[in-house]
Coordinates of C-alpha atoms in Angstrom, one line a residue:
Chain S
M1 CA 0.3 0.1 0.1
G2 CA 1.2 3.5 -0.5
N3 CA 1.9 3.7 -3.9
E4 CA -1.3 4.3 -5.5
A5 CA -2.3 7.7 -6.3
P6 CA -4.7 10.0 -4.6
R7 CA -8.3 8.7 -5.0
K8 CA -7.5 5.2 -6.1
P9 CA -8.3 2.7 -3.6
N10 CA -5.6 2.4 -0.6
I11 CA -7.9 0.1 1.5
L12 CA -7.2 -0.3 5.1
V13 CA -9.3 -2.6 7.1
I14 CA -8.7 -1.8 11.1
G15 CA -9.4 -4.4 13.3
I16 CA -9.5 -2.4 17.5
G17 CA -9.6 -4.8 20.5
N18 CA -7.3 -6.2 23.7
A19 CA -6.7 -9.9 23.4
Y20 CA -6.7 -10.3 26.9
R21 CA -10.4 -8.6 27.3
S22 CA -12.6 -12.2 26.2
D23 CA -14.6 -10.8 23.5
D24 CA -13.3 -7.4 22.7
A25 CA -10.9 -9.1 20.7
A26 CA -13.3 -9.8 17.9
G27 CA -11.6 -6.7 16.1
L28 CA -8.7 -7.8 16.1
I29 CA -9.7 -11.7 14.9
A30 CA -12.0 -10.7 12.2
A31 CA -8.9 -8.4 10.8
R32 CA -6.6 -11.3 11.0
R33 CA -9.2 -13.5 8.8
I34 CA -9.4 -10.8 6.2
R35 CA -5.9 -10.4 6.2
E36 CA -5.6 -12.8 4.0
Q37 CA -8.1 -12.1 1.9
V38 CA -7.0 -8.3 1.0
S39 CA -3.5 -8.2 1.7
K40 CA -2.5 -7.5 -2.7
C41 CA -4.5 -4.4 -2.4
G42 CA -4.5 -2.9 1.1
S43 CA -3.4 -2.6 4.4
V44 CA -4.7 -4.6 7.8
I45 CA -3.9 -3.6 10.8
E46 CA -4.8 -4.9 14.5
H47 CA -4.6 -1.5 16.3
T48 CA -5.3 -1.2 20.9
G49 CA -7.4 1.5 19.2
E50 CA -5.6 4.3 20.8
G51 CA -6.6 7.4 19.3
A52 CA -4.2 9.8 17.9
A53 CA -2.7 6.8 16.4
L54 CA -5.5 5.9 14.6
M55 CA -5.9 9.3 12.9
E56 CA -2.0 8.7 11.5
L57 CA -2.9 5.5 10.4
W58 CA -6.4 6.2 8.4
K59 CA -5.0 10.1 7.5
D60 CA -4.1 9.0 3.8
A61 CA -6.2 6.2 3.2
E62 CA -9.7 5.4 1.4
P63 CA -12.4 3.4 1.8
V64 CA -10.8 2.7 5.8
I65 CA -12.9 -0.2 7.3
V66 CA -12.4 -0.1 11.1
I67 CA -14.0 -3.2 13.2
D68 CA -14.5 -2.9 17.3
A69 CA -16.3 -4.8 19.9
V70 CA -19.0 -2.3 21.4
R71 CA -21.6 -2.4 24.3
S72 CA -25.4 -0.6 23.2
G73 CA -27.3 -3.4 25.3
A74 CA -28.0 -4.9 21.8
A75 CA -28.4 -8.9 21.9
P76 CA -24.6 -10.4 21.9
G77 CA -23.0 -10.3 18.2
T78 CA -25.1 -8.0 17.2
I79 CA -23.6 -6.2 14.1
S80 CA -23.8 -2.7 13.7
R81 CA -22.6 -0.5 10.9
F82 CA -21.5 3.2 10.6
D83 CA -20.3 5.6 8.1
A84 CA -18.1 8.1 10.3
A85 CA -17.6 10.2 7.6
L86 CA -21.4 11.3 7.7
R87 CA -21.8 11.5 11.1
P88 CA -20.3 10.9 14.5
L89 CA -20.8 7.8 15.9
P90 CA -22.4 7.1 19.3
A91 CA -19.7 7.3 21.7
S92 CA -21.9 5.8 24.3
M93 CA -21.5 2.5 21.8
F94 CA -17.3 2.5 21.8
R95 CA -17.0 3.7 25.1
D96 CA -15.8 0.3 27.0
S97 CA -12.0 0.9 25.2
T98 CA -8.9 1.2 27.6
H99 CA -8.1 4.4 25.7
V100 CA -10.3 7.8 26.7
F101 CA -8.5 9.3 23.0
G102 CA -10.4 5.8 21.4
L103 CA -12.3 5.4 18.2
A104 CA -14.9 8.0 18.7
E105 CA -12.8 10.6 19.5
A106 CA -10.0 10.3 16.9
V107 CA -13.4 10.5 14.7
E108 CA -14.3 13.8 15.5
L109 CA -10.8 15.2 16.0
S110 CA -9.7 14.3 12.1
R111 CA -13.2 15.9 11.0
A112 CA -12.2 18.9 12.9
L113 CA -8.8 18.9 11.2
K114 CA -10.6 17.6 8.3
Q115 CA -8.7 15.0 8.1
L116 CA -11.3 12.4 8.2
P117 CA -11.1 9.3 5.6
R118 CA -14.6 9.1 3.7
P119 CA -16.1 6.4 3.6
L120 CA -15.3 5.6 7.1
I121 CA -17.2 2.8 7.5
V122 CA -16.9 1.2 11.5
Y123 CA -18.5 -2.3 12.2
G124 CA -19.5 -2.5 15.7
V125 CA -19.7 -6.1 17.6
E126 CA -21.8 -6.3 20.4
A127 CA -19.5 -7.5 23.1
Q128 CA -21.1 -10.2 25.8
N129 CA -18.4 -10.6 28.1
L130 CA -15.4 -8.1 28.9
E131 CA -13.6 -9.0 31.8
A132 CA -10.3 -10.5 31.6
G133 CA -9.5 -13.6 30.1
T134 CA -8.9 -15.1 26.4
N135 CA -11.7 -17.1 25.5
L136 CA -14.8 -16.3 22.8
S137 CA -18.6 -16.0 23.8
P138 CA -20.3 -18.3 21.3
A139 CA -22.4 -15.4 19.8
I140 CA -19.7 -12.8 19.2
E141 CA -17.5 -16.0 17.3
F142 CA -20.1 -16.6 15.0
A143 CA -20.4 -12.4 14.6
I144 CA -17.1 -12.2 13.5
Q145 CA -17.0 -14.2 10.9
T146 CA -20.4 -12.6 9.5
V147 CA -18.7 -9.4 9.6
V148 CA -15.6 -10.7 7.9
E149 CA -18.1 -11.9 4.7
R150 CA -19.4 -8.5 4.9
V151 CA -16.5 -6.4 5.1
L152 CA -14.8 -8.5 2.2
Q153 CA -18.3 -7.9 0.2
E154 CA -17.6 -5.0 0.9
L155 CA -14.0 -4.6 -0.1
S156 CA -15.0 -6.1 -3.6
Q157 CA -17.2 -3.6 -4.7
S158 CA -14.7 -0.8 -3.4
T159 CA -14.3 1.2 -6.8
P160 CA -16.9 3.3 -5.8
Y161 CA -15.3 4.6 -2.9
S162 CA -12.8 6.3 -5.1
Q163 CA -15.4 7.8 -6.9
T164 CA -16.5 9.5 -3.0
Chain T
M1 CA -22.9 23.5 64.1
S2 CA -26.8 21.7 63.6
K3 CA -27.4 19.3 61.8
Q4 CA -25.5 19.4 58.7
P5 CA -27.1 18.3 55.0
T6 CA -24.5 15.0 53.4
R7 CA -24.3 15.6 49.9
T8 CA -22.9 13.1 47.4
I9 CA -20.3 13.9 44.6
K10 CA -21.1 11.2 41.4
V11 CA -18.9 11.3 38.4
D12 CA -20.3 7.4 37.4
I13 CA -17.4 7.6 34.5
L14 CA -14.6 10.0 34.5
A15 CA -13.8 11.2 31.1
R16 CA -10.5 12.2 29.9
V17 CA -8.7 9.1 31.9
E18 CA -7.2 6.3 30.7
G19 CA -9.8 3.6 31.2
E20 CA -13.1 3.0 33.3
G21 CA -13.5 3.7 36.6
G22 CA -15.8 5.5 39.1
L23 CA -15.2 8.1 41.8
Y24 CA -18.1 8.7 44.8
I25 CA -17.1 11.6 47.4
K26 CA -19.9 11.7 49.9
L27 CA -19.5 14.9 51.8
K28 CA -21.3 16.4 55.1
G29 CA -21.5 20.2 55.5
D30 CA -18.4 20.9 54.1
Q31 CA -16.9 18.4 55.5
V32 CA -15.8 15.8 53.2
Q33 CA -16.8 12.2 54.8
D34 CA -15.6 9.8 52.1
V35 CA -13.9 9.9 49.3
K36 CA -13.3 6.3 47.1
L37 CA -11.9 5.8 43.8
K38 CA -13.4 2.9 42.7
I39 CA -11.3 0.6 40.0
Y40 CA -10.9 -2.6 38.8
E41 CA -7.5 -4.5 37.7
P42 CA -6.4 -6.9 35.2
P43 CA -2.6 -6.7 36.8
R44 CA -4.2 -9.9 38.4
F45 CA -5.3 -11.7 35.7
F46 CA -1.8 -11.3 34.2
E47 CA 0.1 -12.5 36.7
A48 CA -1.8 -15.9 37.0
L49 CA -1.5 -16.2 33.3
L50 CA 2.2 -15.4 33.5
R51 CA 2.5 -18.8 35.4
G52 CA 3.8 -22.2 34.2
R53 CA 5.1 -19.8 31.1
N54 CA 8.7 -18.8 30.6
F55 CA 10.8 -16.0 31.4
A56 CA 11.3 -15.2 27.4
E57 CA 7.4 -14.6 27.2
A58 CA 7.5 -12.3 29.9
P59 CA 8.5 -8.7 28.2
D60 CA 5.6 -9.5 25.3
I61 CA 2.6 -10.9 27.6
T62 CA 2.9 -7.9 29.9
A63 CA 3.2 -5.2 27.7
R64 CA -0.3 -6.5 26.6
I65 CA -1.6 -5.4 30.0
C66 CA -1.7 -1.8 28.3
G67 CA -1.7 0.3 25.0
I68 CA -0.1 3.5 26.7
C69 CA 2.8 2.3 28.5
P70 CA 3.9 -0.9 26.9
V71 CA 7.7 -0.6 27.3
A72 CA 7.0 0.4 30.6
Y73 CA 5.8 -3.6 30.8
Q74 CA 8.8 -4.5 29.0
M75 CA 11.8 -2.6 30.4
S76 CA 10.3 -3.6 34.3
A77 CA 10.3 -7.3 33.0
V78 CA 13.2 -7.6 31.7
H79 CA 14.9 -5.9 34.0
A80 CA 13.6 -8.7 36.4
M81 CA 14.9 -11.5 34.4
E82 CA 18.1 -10.4 34.0
D83 CA 18.3 -9.6 38.2
A84 CA 17.4 -13.1 38.3
F85 CA 19.5 -14.8 36.2
G86 CA 22.5 -12.6 37.5
V87 CA 23.4 -10.3 34.0
K88 CA 23.6 -6.6 33.3
V89 CA 22.7 -5.2 30.2
D90 CA 25.4 -2.2 29.4
G91 CA 27.0 0.4 27.1
Q92 CA 25.0 0.7 23.7
L93 CA 22.0 -1.7 24.8
R94 CA 21.3 -0.3 27.8
A95 CA 21.3 3.1 25.7
L96 CA 18.8 2.1 23.3
R97 CA 16.8 1.1 25.6
R98 CA 16.8 4.4 27.1
L99 CA 15.7 5.6 23.9
L100 CA 12.7 3.4 23.8
Y101 CA 11.5 4.5 26.7
C102 CA 11.8 8.1 25.4
G103 CA 9.2 7.4 22.5
E104 CA 7.2 6.3 25.4
W105 CA 7.2 9.2 27.4
I106 CA 7.2 11.4 24.5
E107 CA 4.0 9.2 23.1
S108 CA 2.1 9.2 26.8
H109 CA 3.1 12.4 28.3
T110 CA 2.1 14.6 24.9
L111 CA -1.0 12.6 25.0
H112 CA -2.2 13.4 28.3
V113 CA -0.5 17.5 28.1
Y114 CA -2.6 17.8 25.0
M115 CA -5.3 15.6 24.5
L116 CA -6.8 15.2 28.3
H117 CA -5.3 17.6 30.4
A118 CA -5.4 20.8 28.4
P119 CA -9.2 21.2 27.9
D120 CA -9.3 21.3 31.8
F121 CA -7.4 24.6 31.5
L122 CA -8.9 26.1 28.9
G123 CA -12.6 25.3 29.5
Y124 CA -13.2 23.2 26.8
Q125 CA -15.1 20.1 26.7
D126 CA -12.4 17.9 25.6
V127 CA -9.8 17.9 22.5
I128 CA -12.2 18.6 19.7
Q129 CA -13.7 21.7 20.7
L130 CA -9.9 22.9 21.7
A131 CA -8.9 22.3 18.3
K132 CA -11.7 24.0 16.1
D133 CA -10.6 27.3 18.1
H134 CA -6.8 26.2 17.7
P135 CA -6.0 23.8 14.9
A136 CA -2.4 24.5 14.8
V137 CA -1.9 23.5 18.7
V138 CA -3.5 20.1 18.3
Q139 CA -1.4 19.9 14.9
R140 CA 1.6 20.4 17.0
A141 CA 0.6 17.8 19.5
L142 CA -0.1 15.1 16.8
Q143 CA 3.3 15.6 15.3
L144 CA 5.2 15.7 18.6
K145 CA 3.4 12.3 19.6
K146 CA 4.1 11.0 16.1
T147 CA 7.8 11.7 17.1
G148 CA 7.4 9.2 20.0
N149 CA 5.7 6.5 17.8
E150 CA 8.5 6.5 15.6
I151 CA 11.2 5.9 18.2
V152 CA 9.1 3.0 19.7
T153 CA 8.4 1.8 15.8
L154 CA 11.7 2.0 14.9
L155 CA 13.3 0.4 18.3
G156 CA 10.0 -1.4 19.3
G157 CA 9.3 -3.4 15.7
R158 CA 6.0 -1.6 15.7
E159 CA 4.2 1.2 17.7
I160 CA 1.9 -1.1 20.2
H161 CA 3.1 -3.6 21.8
P162 CA 6.9 -3.2 20.7
I163 CA 8.2 -6.8 20.1
N164 CA 11.8 -6.5 19.3
V165 CA 12.6 -6.7 23.2
R166 CA 13.8 -9.0 24.9
V167 CA 15.5 -10.6 27.8
G168 CA 18.9 -9.4 27.4
G169 CA 19.2 -6.7 24.9
F170 CA 16.9 -6.7 21.6
Y171 CA 16.1 -9.0 18.9
K172 CA 17.1 -6.6 15.4
L173 CA 19.5 -3.7 16.0
P174 CA 19.0 -0.4 14.0
T175 CA 21.7 0.9 11.8
R176 CA 23.5 4.4 12.3
S177 CA 21.6 5.6 9.3
E178 CA 18.3 4.5 10.0
F179 CA 18.6 6.6 13.2
A180 CA 19.3 9.9 10.6
A181 CA 15.9 10.8 9.7
L182 CA 14.5 10.2 12.8
A183 CA 17.1 12.3 14.5
E184 CA 15.9 15.6 12.6
R185 CA 12.5 15.0 13.7
L186 CA 13.5 14.8 17.0
K187 CA 15.2 18.5 16.8
W188 CA 12.2 19.6 15.7
A189 CA 10.2 17.7 18.3
R190 CA 12.6 18.9 20.6
D191 CA 11.4 22.7 19.9
A192 CA 7.9 21.7 20.0
A193 CA 8.3 20.3 23.5
L194 CA 10.0 23.7 24.3
E195 CA 6.9 25.5 22.7
T196 CA 4.5 23.1 25.1
V197 CA 6.2 24.1 28.1
R198 CA 5.6 27.8 27.2
F199 CA 2.1 26.9 26.3
V200 CA 1.0 25.1 30.0
A201 CA 3.0 27.7 31.5
S202 CA 1.0 30.4 30.5
L203 CA -2.2 28.5 31.5
P204 CA -4.1 29.4 35.0
F205 CA -3.6 26.9 38.0
P206 CA -5.2 26.7 41.2
D207 CA -3.9 27.6 44.5
F208 CA -2.8 24.3 45.8
E209 CA -0.5 22.3 47.3
R210 CA 0.0 19.4 49.6
D211 CA 3.1 17.9 51.7
Y212 CA 3.6 14.4 49.3
I213 CA 5.9 11.7 50.2
F214 CA 7.5 11.0 46.7
V215 CA 8.5 8.6 45.3
A216 CA 10.7 7.6 42.0
L217 CA 14.0 5.9 41.2
R218 CA 17.4 8.1 41.7
H219 CA 20.2 6.9 39.6
P220 CA 23.5 8.4 40.2
D221 CA 24.4 10.3 37.1
E222 CA 21.3 9.9 35.3
Y223 CA 17.1 11.0 35.1
P224 CA 15.5 7.6 35.9
F225 CA 14.3 5.3 33.3
N226 CA 15.6 1.7 33.9
D227 CA 18.0 1.7 36.7
G228 CA 18.5 3.4 40.4
R229 CA 17.2 3.0 44.0
L230 CA 14.1 3.5 45.1
V231 CA 14.3 6.6 47.0
S232 CA 11.6 9.5 48.8
N233 CA 11.6 12.5 50.2
G234 CA 11.4 10.8 53.5
G235 CA 14.4 9.4 53.9
L236 CA 13.8 6.0 52.1
D237 CA 16.6 5.1 49.9
I238 CA 16.1 1.0 49.3
P239 CA 17.3 -1.2 46.5
I240 CA 14.5 -2.7 44.3
S241 CA 14.9 -5.9 45.9
E242 CA 13.2 -4.3 49.6
Y243 CA 10.2 -2.8 47.2
E244 CA 8.3 -5.4 49.0
A245 CA 10.0 -4.5 52.5
N246 CA 9.1 -1.4 52.3
F247 CA 5.4 -1.2 50.6
V248 CA 2.2 -3.1 51.1
E249 CA -1.0 -3.6 49.1
E250 CA -4.0 -2.9 51.1
H251 CA -7.5 -4.7 49.9
V252 CA -9.8 -2.1 50.0
E253 CA -13.5 -2.8 49.1
H254 CA -14.4 0.2 46.7
S255 CA -11.6 -1.1 44.4
N256 CA -10.2 -4.1 42.9
A257 CA -6.9 -2.6 42.4
L258 CA -5.3 -2.9 45.8
H259 CA -3.8 0.0 47.7
S260 CA 0.1 0.1 48.1
V261 CA 1.0 1.7 50.9
L262 CA 4.3 3.1 52.4
K263 CA 5.4 1.2 56.1
Q264 CA 5.0 4.0 58.6
H265 CA 3.8 7.0 56.2
G266 CA 0.9 5.4 54.4
A267 CA 0.0 7.1 50.9
Y268 CA 2.7 7.8 48.9
F269 CA 2.9 9.8 45.2
V270 CA 4.6 8.6 42.5
G271 CA 5.3 9.6 38.9
P272 CA 6.1 12.9 36.8
L273 CA 6.6 14.9 40.1
A274 CA 7.5 13.0 41.7
R275 CA 10.6 12.0 39.6
Y276 CA 10.7 15.6 38.7
S277 CA 10.9 16.7 42.4
L278 CA 13.3 13.8 43.3
N279 CA 15.7 14.5 40.2
F280 CA 15.7 17.7 39.1
D281 CA 19.2 17.9 39.5
R282 CA 19.5 14.9 36.8
L283 CA 17.5 16.8 34.2
S284 CA 19.5 18.0 30.8
P285 CA 20.4 21.9 31.4
L286 CA 18.0 22.6 28.4
A287 CA 15.1 20.8 30.4
Q288 CA 16.3 22.6 33.6
E289 CA 16.5 25.8 32.0
A290 CA 12.7 25.3 30.4
A291 CA 11.6 24.4 33.7
R292 CA 12.6 27.6 35.2
E293 CA 11.3 29.5 32.6
A294 CA 8.0 28.0 33.3
G295 CA 8.1 29.4 37.0
L296 CA 8.8 25.5 38.1
A297 CA 10.5 25.5 41.6
P298 CA 12.8 22.3 41.6
V299 CA 10.6 21.0 43.7
C300 CA 6.7 20.8 42.6
R301 CA 3.8 20.1 45.1
N302 CA 0.8 21.8 43.1
P303 CA -0.6 18.8 41.6
F304 CA -2.3 20.8 38.9
K305 CA 1.4 21.7 37.4
S306 CA 2.1 18.3 36.8
I307 CA 1.0 19.4 33.0
I308 CA 4.2 21.5 33.3
V309 CA 6.6 18.8 34.4
R310 CA 5.2 16.2 32.0
S311 CA 5.8 19.0 29.3
V312 CA 9.4 19.4 31.0
E313 CA 10.0 15.9 30.8
I314 CA 9.1 16.3 27.1
V315 CA 11.6 17.8 26.6
Y316 CA 13.6 16.2 28.7
A317 CA 12.7 13.1 26.7
C318 CA 13.3 14.5 22.6
D319 CA 17.2 16.1 24.3
E320 CA 18.3 12.6 25.7
A321 CA 16.8 10.6 22.8
L322 CA 19.3 13.3 20.6
R323 CA 22.2 12.7 22.6
I324 CA 21.4 8.9 22.5
I325 CA 21.1 8.6 19.0
E326 CA 24.8 10.9 18.6
Q327 CA 26.5 8.4 20.2
Y328 CA 24.8 5.7 19.1
E329 CA 27.4 2.6 17.6
R330 CA 25.4 -0.8 16.6
P331 CA 27.3 -3.4 19.5
E332 CA 27.8 -6.5 17.5
K333 CA 25.5 -8.6 18.9
P334 CA 22.0 -7.6 19.8
A335 CA 21.6 -9.2 22.7
I336 CA 23.8 -11.0 25.8
E337 CA 23.5 -14.6 26.5
I338 CA 20.7 -15.9 29.3
H339 CA 21.3 -19.1 31.6
P340 CA 18.4 -19.5 33.2
R341 CA 18.6 -20.4 36.6
A342 CA 16.2 -21.1 39.9
A343 CA 15.7 -17.6 41.4
T344 CA 13.9 -14.7 42.0
G345 CA 14.5 -10.9 40.3
Y346 CA 13.0 -7.9 40.9
G347 CA 12.6 -4.8 38.2
C348 CA 11.1 -1.5 38.7
T349 CA 11.3 1.2 36.1
E350 CA 9.8 4.4 35.8
A351 CA 7.2 4.4 33.1
P352 CA 5.3 7.7 32.4
R353 CA 3.2 7.1 35.1
G354 CA 5.9 6.3 37.7
I355 CA 7.2 3.6 38.9
L356 CA 6.3 0.2 37.8
Y357 CA 7.5 -2.5 40.2
H358 CA 7.6 -6.6 38.4
R359 CA 9.2 -9.7 41.0
Y360 CA 9.3 -13.4 39.2
R361 CA 10.1 -16.6 40.9
L362 CA 11.7 -19.0 38.3
D363 CA 12.4 -22.3 38.4
E364 CA 15.9 -23.5 37.1
D365 CA 14.4 -24.3 33.3
G366 CA 13.4 -20.2 33.6
A367 CA 9.9 -21.1 33.5
I368 CA 8.1 -18.5 36.0
L369 CA 6.3 -19.9 38.9
E370 CA 5.1 -16.7 40.2
A371 CA 4.7 -13.0 39.3
K372 CA 4.0 -10.0 40.8
I373 CA 3.2 -6.6 39.4
V374 CA 2.7 -3.3 40.9
P375 CA 1.9 -0.7 38.2
P376 CA 2.0 3.4 39.0
T377 CA -2.0 3.9 39.0
S378 CA -2.4 1.3 42.2
Q379 CA 0.2 2.8 44.0
N380 CA -1.5 6.5 43.7
Q381 CA -4.6 5.2 44.5
K382 CA -4.8 6.9 47.8
T383 CA -2.8 10.2 47.0
I384 CA -5.9 11.1 44.5
E385 CA -8.3 9.9 47.4
Q386 CA -6.6 12.2 49.4
D387 CA -6.3 15.6 47.2
L388 CA -10.1 15.3 47.0
G389 CA -10.5 15.1 50.6
Q390 CA -8.5 18.2 51.1
F391 CA -9.4 19.6 47.2
V392 CA -13.4 19.9 47.5
P393 CA -14.1 21.3 50.5
K394 CA -12.1 24.8 49.0
F395 CA -14.6 24.7 46.1
L396 CA -18.3 23.2 47.5
K397 CA -19.9 26.9 46.8
L398 CA -19.6 25.3 43.0
P399 CA -22.7 24.6 41.7
E400 CA -22.7 20.6 41.1
E401 CA -21.7 20.8 37.6
D402 CA -18.7 22.8 38.0
L403 CA -17.6 20.9 41.1
R404 CA -18.0 17.6 39.3
W405 CA -16.0 18.8 36.9
Q406 CA -13.3 20.4 39.5
C407 CA -13.0 16.9 40.6
E408 CA -12.4 15.3 37.3
Q409 CA -9.6 17.8 36.7
A410 CA -8.4 16.5 39.8
V411 CA -8.1 13.4 39.4
R412 CA -6.7 14.0 35.7
N413 CA -3.8 15.8 37.3
H414 CA -2.5 12.4 38.2
D415 CA -2.7 10.9 34.8
P416 CA -4.5 7.7 36.1
C417 CA -4.1 4.7 33.9
I418 CA -6.5 2.8 35.1
S419 CA -6.6 0.3 32.2
C420 CA -3.2 -0.8 33.8
A421 CA -4.6 -0.7 37.3
T422 CA -7.4 -1.9 35.7
H423 CA -9.9 -1.1 32.8
C424 CA -13.2 -0.5 33.3
L425 CA -14.1 5.1 36.3
R426 CA -17.5 6.6 37.4
V427 CA -17.4 10.3 40.2
E428 CA -20.3 10.5 42.8
I429 CA -20.6 13.4 45.0
D430 CA -23.2 12.2 48.0
R431 CA -24.3 15.5 49.8
G432 CA -27.5 13.7 51.0

């Protein structure tokens, strides 16, 4: 990545999470599975979700797809999809981050500084268990596979992104 | 006095602190009856996870405790292991470890100074509002932080959770030429750090000081990162191996993070204020000059001014990083040889937020039998609570919302990393 002229797809997929926080690892695991598929035309990064570093990562990429575990009160495994370039992320959903300056804040700071990639798609996977541990809840395991498929499908249609 | 009303201040989720926790303050009239900082605790989980693992895995496993200060965990882990196996890493390898630490301090302090703490003083809800009025200030912050990232990426193998650190040294060493571009950016960063000190020195500070017991490392020649004796302004002067004989951890009901106390003294205070106040004479001349120009005395007891101290430490980290790079000669081997033996090893290094203590008991093959990790934030819990106990009565006349804001700011002074001490902060002020 990084050699394409501007306006051509410069795909960046970021999986956010903590591998030692049970379902919080959902984004990391999804990213790992996606990496095998998109390594030739883009970057896939596993990340802790520290906001300033995210801003630096996505500054020159498009499209950008982020996958993170969320908690909104929905059923475990529920998948949400947002285009953060269009409107702010519901910050309360992304609060269970170890970072006070996390994804939702990074999106808004990028917007304030006019550095937001377009589009910036965020997939949220509703977590069930965020206690210390390395096991996934069954509903999350299933949801990860679904998110991987949806992201790959979205990327296969990525040409329109270059026109946004 | 007649019957006094009671009042509670609650902040369910403290904003702009790393991780999530809660604060509960109970007031009766103008008396603070109770202050509780409520937090949970992953290090205990990691201590259990480490049991049975090989010594070589400890730096990478413990690095996962925190996304902000993984280098600190790696450094305390490798020093503890090397202590157990009776080896000492010296020369350029030791210097590179200091360089890696410079990167982490620049990243972590810049994040706290600009993104988390400065908005408090300027009356902004957050850095996003700050960016709308002062985009150039925030851009400077992002570039400065990025320079820290670049050091960690070059030496650590990657930006977050560096993987190039091992017991005995590194896996791979950079060449002198790889440092050339970095050195140019560090020169810019050092100027940006000096600019940062001037910027934060102009902020308004509440008139609030406390007689803290400061605890930090102290080294004969250096401002401390990796090495030194544990000292305090109360006369403590011990080797790291005597940490547990002098500091004890207590369980308190409202926090899953154990509270640390210094025997015979109680609460103590670790982090930039302690480090600076105990080691001002070890700062580089440039950092000392920046502190003086900012109006800081060699000892600082106002926790709100920790934002200036952090900025001075960014200057120092840039200055020290440049010094190390200029003197760098690539060693022949990236690491010294390690021969495991059954032993107990102790490590304590200066994480951005203060001393981070590790102890490992190992068998003859180097398998970990027992691990103990004491992060800086859990050591500061009692001091944070005591700060609030003294701070809140001065601001009781404030409207509820403003009082809560001031309480949150008083907590943020300490840059608590609750994701280290724990994960998930909530402020309650109970007036009955």
